[in-house]
Tab-separated table of C-alpha atoms in Angstrom:
chain	number	residue	atom	x	y	z
A	8	MET	CA	8.423	-1.613	-23.687
A	9	ALA	CA	9.951	-2.030	-20.038
A	10	GLY	CA	10.339	1.622	-18.480
A	11	GLU	CA	13.121	0.559	-16.516
A	12	ARG	CA	15.142	-0.774	-19.604
A	13	LEU	CA	14.290	2.358	-21.385
A	14	TYR	CA	15.724	4.625	-18.753
A	15	ASP	CA	18.677	2.752	-18.146
A	16	VAL	CA	19.825	2.694	-21.441
A	17	CYS	CA	19.186	6.200	-22.302
A	18	ASN	CA	20.239	7.582	-19.295
A	19	THR	CA	23.679	5.452	-19.403
A	20	ALA	CA	23.969	6.673	-23.026
A	21	LEU	CA	23.529	10.252	-22.267
A	22	ALA	CA	26.298	10.284	-20.255
A	23	TYR	CA	28.897	9.557	-23.534
A	24	LEU	CA	27.204	10.779	-26.590
A	25	SER	CA	27.805	14.151	-28.161
A	26	SER	CA	26.088	17.355	-27.911
A	27	SER	CA	23.957	17.058	-30.672
A	28	SER	CA	23.347	13.243	-30.103
A	29	ALA	CA	21.970	13.749	-26.737
A	30	GLU	CA	19.642	16.376	-27.573
A	31	ALA	CA	18.227	14.168	-30.622
A	32	VAL	CA	17.662	11.407	-27.761
A	33	VAL	CA	16.187	13.882	-25.290
A	34	ASN	CA	13.782	15.020	-28.282
A	35	SER	CA	12.959	11.588	-29.514
A	36	TRP	CA	12.321	10.158	-25.876
A	37	ILE	CA	9.758	13.514	-25.418
A	38	ASP	CA	8.109	12.766	-28.838
A	39	TRP	CA	7.743	8.963	-27.381
A	40	LEU	CA	6.124	10.408	-24.426
A	41	GLN	CA	3.837	12.490	-26.003
A	42	ILE	CA	2.766	9.506	-28.322
A	43	ARG	CA	2.435	7.223	-25.578
A	44	ILE	CA	0.214	9.863	-23.768
A	45	ALA	CA	-1.771	10.714	-26.621
A	46	ALA	CA	-2.766	7.044	-27.170
A	47	GLY	CA	-4.592	7.080	-23.604
A	48	HIS	CA	-1.032	5.439	-21.862
A	49	LEU	CA	0.065	6.757	-18.236
A	50	PRO	CA	3.861	6.457	-18.719
A	51	ASP	CA	5.541	5.094	-15.477
A	52	ASP	CA	7.810	6.567	-13.168
A	53	TYR	CA	11.111	4.760	-15.131
A	54	MET	CA	9.791	6.422	-18.518
A	55	LEU	CA	8.804	9.868	-17.238
A	56	GLY	CA	12.769	9.564	-15.428
A	57	LEU	CA	13.988	11.746	-18.588
A	58	VAL	CA	14.056	14.723	-16.634
A	59	THR	CA	16.568	13.590	-14.328
A	60	SER	CA	18.537	11.968	-17.482
A	61	LEU	CA	18.762	15.494	-19.139
A	62	LEU	CA	19.528	17.070	-16.169
A	63	ASP	CA	22.586	14.830	-15.525
A	64	ALA	CA	23.624	14.786	-19.191
A	65	PRO	CA	27.175	16.267	-19.445
A	66	THR	CA	26.835	17.553	-22.703
A	67	LEU	CA	23.669	18.720	-23.361
A	68	THR	CA	23.519	22.284	-24.240
A	69	GLU	CA	21.933	24.874	-21.926
A	70	GLU	CA	19.550	26.118	-24.435
A	71	ALA	CA	18.412	22.576	-25.291
A	72	ARG	CA	18.093	21.518	-21.244
A	73	CYS	CA	16.044	24.811	-21.155
A	74	ALA	CA	13.904	23.723	-24.441
A	75	SER	CA	13.639	20.142	-22.996
A	76	ILE	CA	12.140	21.283	-19.803
A	77	LYS	CA	9.988	23.560	-21.833
A	78	ARG	CA	8.542	20.817	-24.022
A	79	LEU	CA	8.215	18.247	-20.586
A	80	LEU	CA	6.357	21.069	-19.110
A	81	ALA	CA	4.022	21.618	-21.813
A	82	VAL	CA	3.006	17.793	-22.260
A	83	GLN	CA	-0.888	17.258	-21.876
A	84	SER	CA	-0.569	14.928	-18.652
A	85	THR	CA	-1.144	15.778	-15.302
A	86	GLY	CA	0.643	12.496	-13.888
A	87	ALA	CA	3.603	13.261	-16.472
A	88	VAL	CA	3.469	16.680	-15.425
A	89	LEU	CA	3.324	16.174	-11.845
A	90	VAL	CA	6.460	13.891	-11.552
A	91	PHE	CA	8.383	16.403	-13.947
A	92	ILE	CA	7.747	19.477	-11.191
A	93	ALA	CA	8.460	16.651	-8.399
A	94	THR	CA	11.763	16.150	-9.588
A	95	LEU	CA	12.971	19.574	-10.658
A	96	VAL	CA	11.907	21.075	-7.095
A	97	ALA	CA	13.793	17.942	-5.556
A	98	ARG	CA	16.583	18.838	-7.981
A	99	TRP	CA	16.453	22.787	-7.303
A	100	ASP	CA	20.035	23.586	-6.821
A	101	ASP	CA	20.941	21.858	-9.755
A	102	LEU	CA	18.749	24.118	-11.744
A	103	ARG	CA	19.631	27.783	-13.707
A	104	GLU	CA	17.438	30.824	-13.464
A	105	ASP	CA	15.700	30.486	-16.395
A	106	GLU	CA	14.838	27.079	-15.224
A	107	HIS	CA	13.852	28.270	-11.674
A	108	SER	CA	11.399	30.618	-13.652
A	109	MET	CA	10.126	27.785	-15.857
A	110	VAL	CA	9.028	26.083	-12.639
A	111	THR	CA	7.725	28.978	-10.631
A	112	GLN	CA	5.598	30.638	-13.348
A	113	LEU	CA	3.429	27.149	-13.906
A	114	LEU	CA	3.062	26.841	-10.367
A	115	ALA	CA	1.759	30.317	-10.208
A	116	SER	CA	-0.406	29.911	-13.244
A	117	ASP	CA	-4.350	29.412	-13.281
A	118	ARG	CA	-3.817	25.707	-15.242
A	119	GLU	CA	-6.768	23.534	-14.585
A	120	ASP	CA	-4.445	20.908	-12.797
A	121	GLY	CA	-2.706	23.337	-10.555
A	122	ILE	CA	-3.639	22.045	-7.389
A	123	TRP	CA	-1.480	18.864	-8.343
A	124	MET	CA	1.311	20.669	-9.633
A	125	LYS	CA	1.421	22.614	-5.996
A	126	ALA	CA	0.847	19.129	-4.589
A	127	ALA	CA	3.979	17.688	-6.115
A	128	ALA	CA	5.885	20.584	-4.779
A	129	LEU	CA	5.018	20.618	-1.492
A	130	THR	CA	5.531	16.987	-0.566
A	131	GLN	CA	9.204	17.094	-1.427
A	132	ASN	CA	11.669	17.007	1.254
A	133	SER	CA	12.971	20.399	1.244
A	134	VAL	CA	11.129	22.966	-0.559
A	135	PRO	CA	12.388	26.098	-2.075
A	136	GLU	CA	11.972	29.453	-0.242
A	137	GLU	CA	10.714	30.818	-3.705
A	138	ILE	CA	8.275	27.903	-3.997
A	139	GLN	CA	6.794	28.692	-0.662
A	140	LYS	CA	6.126	31.931	-0.932
A	141	ILE	CA	4.157	31.198	-4.122
A	142	ILE	CA	2.320	28.434	-2.900
A	143	LEU	CA	1.793	29.206	0.857
A	144	GLY	CA	2.063	33.004	0.566
A	145	SER	CA	5.501	32.905	2.869
A	146	THR	CA	8.942	31.780	2.970
A	147	ASP	CA	8.157	30.096	6.525
A	148	GLY	CA	5.087	28.156	5.377
A	149	PHE	CA	6.554	25.031	6.870
A	150	HIS	CA	7.356	26.005	10.116
A	151	VAL	CA	4.570	26.357	11.549
A	152	SER	CA	2.854	23.308	13.702
A	153	ALA	CA	1.047	20.820	11.979
A	154	THR	CA	-2.177	21.857	13.270
A	155	LYS	CA	-1.482	25.080	11.959
A	156	LEU	CA	-0.537	24.209	8.453
A	157	ILE	CA	-4.007	22.065	8.579
A	158	GLU	CA	-6.047	25.266	9.144
A	159	GLN	CA	-4.091	27.028	7.087
A	160	LEU	CA	-3.975	25.031	4.012
A	161	PRO	CA	-7.087	25.664	1.349
A	162	PRO	CA	-8.731	21.606	1.870
A	163	LYS	CA	-8.152	20.848	-1.285
A	164	LEU	CA	-4.650	21.745	-1.734
A	165	LEU	CA	-4.337	19.486	1.802
A	166	THR	CA	-6.098	16.658	0.220
A	167	ALA	CA	-4.118	16.571	-2.713
A	168	CYS	CA	-1.022	16.877	-0.695
A	169	ILE	CA	-1.920	14.242	1.527
A	170	ARG	CA	-2.508	11.824	-1.778
A	171	MET	CA	0.566	12.575	-3.281
A	172	HIS	CA	2.464	11.505	0.152
A	173	ARG	CA	0.631	8.861	0.386
A	174	GLY	CA	0.950	7.492	-3.349
A	175	ALA	CA	-2.833	6.632	-2.750
A	176	PRO	CA	-5.340	5.664	-4.695
A	177	GLN	CA	-3.438	5.140	-7.917
A	178	PRO	CA	-1.681	5.951	-10.115
A	179	LEU	CA	0.025	8.214	-7.612
A	180	TRP	CA	1.957	5.315	-6.040
A	181	TYR	CA	2.545	4.282	-9.735
A	182	LEU	CA	3.972	7.532	-10.567
A	183	GLY	CA	6.863	6.878	-8.109
A	184	HIS	CA	6.809	10.241	-6.065
A	185	HIS	CA	5.207	9.134	-2.397
A	186	HIS	CA	6.935	9.210	0.640
A	187	ASP	CA	9.710	11.745	0.545
A	188	ASN	CA	10.807	11.910	3.941
A	189	SER	CA	9.168	15.292	4.582
A	190	PRO	CA	8.997	15.296	8.136
A	191	THR	CA	6.032	18.106	7.487
A	192	TRP	CA	3.772	15.166	5.968
A	193	TYR	CA	4.538	12.852	8.632
A	194	GLY	CA	3.636	15.369	11.141
A	195	VAL	CA	0.549	16.281	9.500
A	196	ILE	CA	-0.627	12.988	9.254
A	197	ARG	CA	0.007	11.626	12.558
A	198	GLN	CA	-2.191	14.787	13.335
A	199	LEU	CA	-4.906	14.095	10.784
A	200	ALA	CA	-5.071	10.476	12.626
A	201	ARG	CA	-6.055	11.971	15.944
A	202	MET	CA	-8.759	14.177	14.407
A	203	PRO	CA	-11.815	12.047	13.649
A	204	SER	CA	-14.185	14.823	12.053
A	205	HIS	CA	-12.095	15.519	9.205
A	206	PRO	CA	-12.556	14.512	6.002
A	207	LEU	CA	-8.934	12.888	6.049
A	208	PHE	CA	-8.904	11.146	9.086
A	209	GLU	CA	-9.925	7.742	7.630
A	210	ASP	CA	-7.245	8.315	5.123
A	211	CYS	CA	-4.842	8.788	7.522
A	212	LEU	CA	-5.402	6.181	9.812
A	213	ASN	CA	-5.018	3.880	6.610
A	214	GLU	CA	-1.318	5.234	6.232
A	215	ILE	CA	-0.607	4.650	9.476
A	216	PHE	CA	-2.299	1.005	9.517
A	217	SER	CA	0.054	0.270	6.184
A	218	PHE	CA	3.303	1.740	7.005
A	219	GLU	CA	4.259	1.189	10.971
A	220	SER	CA	7.746	1.355	9.931
A	221	ARG	CA	7.452	4.958	9.082
A	222	TYR	CA	5.495	6.285	11.650
A	223	GLY	CA	6.622	4.024	14.632
A	224	ALA	CA	5.837	0.717	16.130
A	225	ASP	CA	3.779	2.711	18.910
A	226	GLU	CA	2.356	5.468	16.788
A	227	LEU	CA	-0.915	3.683	16.696
A	228	SER	CA	-1.223	2.677	19.955
A	229	GLN	CA	-0.985	6.096	20.624
A	230	VAL	CA	-3.670	7.348	18.186
A	231	ILE	CA	-6.014	4.575	19.779
A	232	ARG	CA	-5.431	5.861	23.681
A	233	TYR	CA	-5.994	9.425	22.412
A	234	LEU	CA	-9.359	8.588	20.839
A	235	ASP	CA	-12.339	8.732	22.486
A	236	ALA	CA	-14.650	6.075	22.853
A	237	SER	CA	-16.859	6.175	19.652
A	238	SER	CA	-13.719	7.137	17.740
A	239	ARG	CA	-12.085	3.852	18.894
A	240	GLU	CA	-14.718	1.859	17.636
A	241	ASN	CA	-14.401	3.436	14.223
A	242	VAL	CA	-10.836	2.680	13.995
A	243	PHE	CA	-11.379	-1.007	15.174
A	244	ASN	CA	-14.035	-1.130	12.269
A	245	LEU	CA	-11.653	0.431	9.889
A	246	LEU	CA	-8.206	-1.571	10.900
A	247	LEU	CA	-10.327	-4.904	11.028
A	248	GLU	CA	-11.346	-4.134	6.869
A	249	TRP	CA	-7.979	-2.934	6.179
A	250	LYS	CA	-6.769	-6.311	7.935
A	251	THR	CA	-8.935	-8.318	5.157
A	252	ASP	CA	-6.950	-7.033	2.124
A	253	VAL	CA	-3.650	-7.845	3.870
A	254	VAL	CA	-1.276	-10.547	4.715
A	255	GLY	CA	0.735	-10.129	7.565
A	256	GLU	CA	0.813	-7.009	9.536
A	257	TRP	CA	-1.309	-8.585	12.047
A	258	HIS	CA	-1.376	-5.619	14.300
A	259	GLN	CA	-1.882	-7.627	17.349
A	260	PRO	CA	-0.948	-4.799	20.032
A	261	GLU	CA	-3.419	-2.661	18.521
A	262	PHE	CA	-6.134	-5.003	18.416
A	263	ASP	CA	-5.583	-5.926	21.887
A	264	LEU	CA	-5.706	-2.653	22.792
A	265	LEU	CA	-8.843	-1.668	21.250
A	266	LEU	CA	-10.555	-4.828	23.016
A	267	GLU	CA	-9.312	-3.873	26.281
A	268	LEU	CA	-10.391	-0.300	26.125
A	269	ALA	CA	-13.918	-1.024	24.975
A	270	PRO	CA	-16.473	0.556	27.052
A	271	ASN	CA	-17.867	-2.501	28.568
A	272	ASP	CA	-18.381	-6.162	27.801
A	273	ASP	CA	-21.065	-6.105	25.349
A	274	SER	CA	-18.853	-3.730	23.130
A	275	ARG	CA	-15.952	-6.296	23.768
A	276	ASN	CA	-18.204	-9.432	23.063
A	277	GLU	CA	-19.254	-7.649	19.790
A	278	MET	CA	-15.456	-7.137	18.513
A	279	VAL	CA	-14.973	-10.411	19.396
A	280	ARG	CA	-17.820	-11.446	17.535
A	281	LEU	CA	-16.822	-9.254	14.043
A	282	MET	CA	-13.227	-10.889	14.428
A	283	VAL	CA	-14.653	-14.626	14.299
A	284	GLU	CA	-17.012	-12.886	11.042
A	285	LYS	CA	-13.965	-11.551	9.246
A	286	SER	CA	-11.573	-14.271	10.051
A	287	ASP	CA	-12.189	-16.560	6.971
A	288	MET	CA	-10.733	-13.617	5.069
A	289	ILE	CA	-7.994	-13.276	7.263
A	290	ILE	CA	-6.567	-16.717	8.952
A	291	GLU	CA	-4.726	-18.968	6.445
A	292	PHE	CA	-2.726	-21.136	9.236
A	293	ILE	CA	-3.925	-21.843	12.316
A	294	GLU	CA	-0.792	-20.661	13.719
A	295	ASP	CA	-1.977	-16.989	12.485
A	296	ILE	CA	-4.542	-17.008	15.399
A	297	ASN	CA	-1.923	-16.450	18.012
A	298	GLU	CA	-0.130	-13.863	15.506
A	299	TRP	CA	-3.538	-12.125	15.793
A	300	SER	CA	-4.193	-11.878	19.175
A	301	HIS	CA	-3.026	-12.850	22.489
A	302	ARG	CA	-6.436	-12.649	24.421
A	303	LEU	CA	-8.001	-15.712	25.650
A	304	ASP	CA	-11.603	-14.852	24.504
A	305	VAL	CA	-10.427	-13.949	20.679
A	306	ARG	CA	-8.258	-17.451	20.549
A	307	LYS	CA	-10.957	-19.473	22.173
A	308	ALA	CA	-13.809	-17.889	19.577
A	309	LEU	CA	-11.268	-17.970	16.722
A	310	GLU	CA	-10.643	-22.081	17.515
A	311	LYS	CA	-14.354	-22.538	18.417
A	312	SER	CA	-14.543	-21.114	14.466
A	313	PHE	CA	-11.806	-23.508	13.355
A	314	GLN	CA	-12.166	-25.992	15.476
A	315	ASN	CA	-12.370	-28.642	12.335
A	316	ASP	CA	-8.861	-27.565	11.408
A	317	PHE	CA	-7.690	-27.460	15.159
A	318	MET	CA	-9.362	-31.425	15.321
A	319	ILE	CA	-7.150	-32.704	12.674
A	320	ARG	CA	-3.910	-31.261	14.413
A	321	LYS	CA	-4.580	-32.832	17.425
A	322	ILE	CA	-5.829	-35.866	16.225
A	323	TRP	CA	-2.102	-36.080	14.356
A	324	ASN	CA	-0.232	-35.354	17.316
A	325	SER	CA	-2.008	-37.922	19.265
A	326	LEU	CA	-1.358	-40.506	16.738
A	327	THR	CA	2.290	-39.823	16.839
A	328	SER	CA	2.498	-39.884	20.561
A	329	VAL	CA	0.971	-43.534	20.613
A	330	ASN	CA	4.048	-46.014	21.339
A	331	VAL	CA	3.116	-48.494	18.547
A	332	ARG	CA	4.777	-50.948	16.092
A	333	ALA	CA	3.746	-48.631	12.857
A	334	THR	CA	2.891	-51.810	10.536
A	335	THR	CA	0.956	-51.488	7.461
A	336	GLN	CA	-2.744	-52.279	9.310
A	337	VAL	CA	-1.958	-49.754	11.863
A	338	ARG	CA	-0.730	-47.073	9.233
A	339	THR	CA	-4.166	-47.915	7.508
A	340	ILE	CA	-6.247	-47.259	10.609
A	341	PHE	CA	-4.290	-44.068	11.162
A	342	SER	CA	-4.859	-43.122	7.583
A	343	GLU	CA	-8.686	-44.055	7.546
A	344	LEU	CA	-9.267	-42.098	11.184
A	345	LEU	CA	-7.921	-38.605	9.741
A	346	THR	CA	-9.194	-39.044	6.138
A	347	SER	CA	-12.587	-40.136	7.641
A	348	THR	CA	-12.338	-37.133	9.421
A	349	ILE	CA	-12.056	-34.354	7.394
A	350	GLU	CA	-14.777	-36.141	5.053
A	351	ALA	CA	-17.044	-35.934	7.917
A	352	PHE	CA	-15.812	-32.803	9.721
A	353	PRO	CA	-14.145	-30.723	6.711
A	354	PRO	CA	-11.712	-28.065	8.144
A	355	LYS	CA	-11.829	-24.732	6.932
A	356	LEU	CA	-8.223	-23.646	5.882
A	357	PRO	CA	-6.306	-25.298	2.867
A	358	SER	CA	-3.234	-25.125	4.746
A	359	THR	CA	-4.557	-28.068	6.661
A	360	HIS	CA	-5.545	-30.265	3.590
A	361	TRP	CA	-1.968	-29.694	2.808
A	362	ASP	CA	-1.209	-30.742	6.173
A	363	LEU	CA	-3.058	-33.846	5.803
A	364	LYS	CA	-1.619	-34.817	2.770
A	365	ARG	CA	1.721	-34.879	4.178
A	366	TYR	CA	0.808	-37.004	6.989
A	367	LEU	CA	-0.526	-39.429	4.752
A	368	GLU	CA	2.528	-39.233	2.765
A	369	ALA	CA	4.445	-39.439	6.087
A	370	LEU	CA	2.547	-42.746	6.885
A	371	GLY	CA	3.397	-44.111	3.914
A	372	VAL	CA	-0.156	-44.736	2.154
A	373	LYS	CA	-0.971	-44.131	-1.375
A	374	GLY	CA	-4.127	-44.542	-3.872
A	375	ASP	CA	-7.476	-44.152	-2.323
A	376	PHE	CA	-6.333	-42.174	0.860
A	377	LEU	CA	-4.652	-39.577	-0.939
A	378	ARG	CA	-7.224	-39.214	-3.818
A	379	ARG	CA	-10.084	-38.805	-1.005
A	380	ALA	CA	-7.848	-36.147	0.690
A	381	ALA	CA	-7.571	-34.293	-2.576
A	382	VAL	CA	-11.312	-34.410	-3.269
A	383	MET	CA	-11.523	-32.390	-0.150
A	384	ARG	CA	-8.588	-30.177	-0.508
A	385	GLU	CA	-9.581	-29.033	-3.899
A	386	LYS	CA	-13.122	-28.066	-2.169
A	387	ALA	CA	-11.580	-26.370	0.759
A	388	ILE	CA	-9.419	-24.516	-2.070
A	389	THR	CA	-12.378	-23.594	-3.956
A	390	ASP	CA	-14.512	-22.236	-0.713
A	391	PHE	CA	-11.544	-20.439	0.284
A	392	GLN	CA	-11.016	-18.070	-3.421
A	393	LYS	CA	-15.163	-17.766	-2.864
A	394	VAL	CA	-14.207	-16.024	0.185
A	395	CYS	CA	-11.112	-14.547	-0.121
A	396	PRO	CA	-11.486	-13.145	-3.804
A	397	SER	CA	-8.640	-12.066	-5.751
A	398	LYS	CA	-7.906	-8.094	-5.250
A	399	LEU	CA	-8.422	-6.880	-8.638
A	400	ARG	CA	-7.265	-3.306	-9.640
A	401	VAL	CA	-9.947	-0.754	-9.365
A	402	SER	CA	-9.973	2.253	-10.991
A	403	PRO	CA	-10.350	4.924	-8.107
A	404	PRO	CA	-13.576	7.164	-8.682
A	405	ALA	CA	-12.824	10.341	-10.989
A	406	ALA	CA	-14.033	12.458	-7.813
A	407	CYS	CA	-10.714	11.754	-6.265
A	408	PHE	CA	-8.966	13.464	-8.876
A	409	PRO	CA	-10.464	16.547	-9.533
A	410	ALA	CA	-9.093	18.886	-12.556
A	411	TRP	CA	-6.802	15.754	-13.549
A	412	ILE	CA	-5.704	16.092	-17.489
A	413	GLY	CA	-5.025	13.083	-19.347
A	414	PRO	CA	-4.678	9.408	-18.402
A	415	ARG	CA	-4.661	7.807	-15.301
């Protein structure tokens, strides 16, 4: 069942149904969630959107609403209940006193997965004072510097909060309560990205790599300048590894800055070598080289690595600049030159082979030239897929989810 369709239909219906019918829909929805969870399926954020729907249902009685929230908070699924807690905290001003009590009692309890419930509450845009008091021990727990908050929070709770905010690893993104616009957590992540000895350093760097629009175009450059030489080397390696799994998002200024700040020529040359080594997993078009770096040493090294791709482009540009009448014989000579070149010096990039197909079609050739080009193109595509395998979803280790109950 499509979760978004279920949510839309039920949410719309609840606006018009009678009190008894609304209660029946909500109870059936909860029954269905429990069946799904018992079968080992984690519902998505739309399926878990019931809590929003029942808060907005105009005809649902106070007793029915309270009973429904109680049932939801008793569901045997960490993933489901943390969504309910996050939503209820975000809608705190819309809750009644008895509903507040249900949330605060759960957060104060010693339930096995309590760390995730607390993280769900603390990562909302605005955290009510009552909840701050329960979890942080004071009503102004967020009115401290990022450094102080990092020091004060228990390490496991800090880790859970960072993972909740980032939506990583899965299924935290899938559950839909990530990147709420809390300035507190953006500040904490910025600070942790400047603390190379902290266990969350790499997670927070990855966050800044991935969300430049959220943290600012200059944030990563500021982090790089702040860190010492050995930490910058680590940043370079992490950024390079991250780039192998990402299309676009070149971080050209940051790669060039890391190279500029390399402690010596040997270190810089090694960094360039590593970029070339990983380039088969990063470069898809020869134009990408300029997107990745504006440095001459990098460009030369990459052009050498993809020299056969550049050769085909140069040959085509040279042929099209020759002022000769394009007779059938001339077109045949040009086509043979291009096709023989890729057979003798195969380009790496499938995009270059597709360019060749267009070049041959522009010359108006048919038959053997196109067949020969297609053979080389298929081989290049196969080779490229071996270097860049599809990134299949891999379940994160259970260690990432201590005390997690139910499906994930």
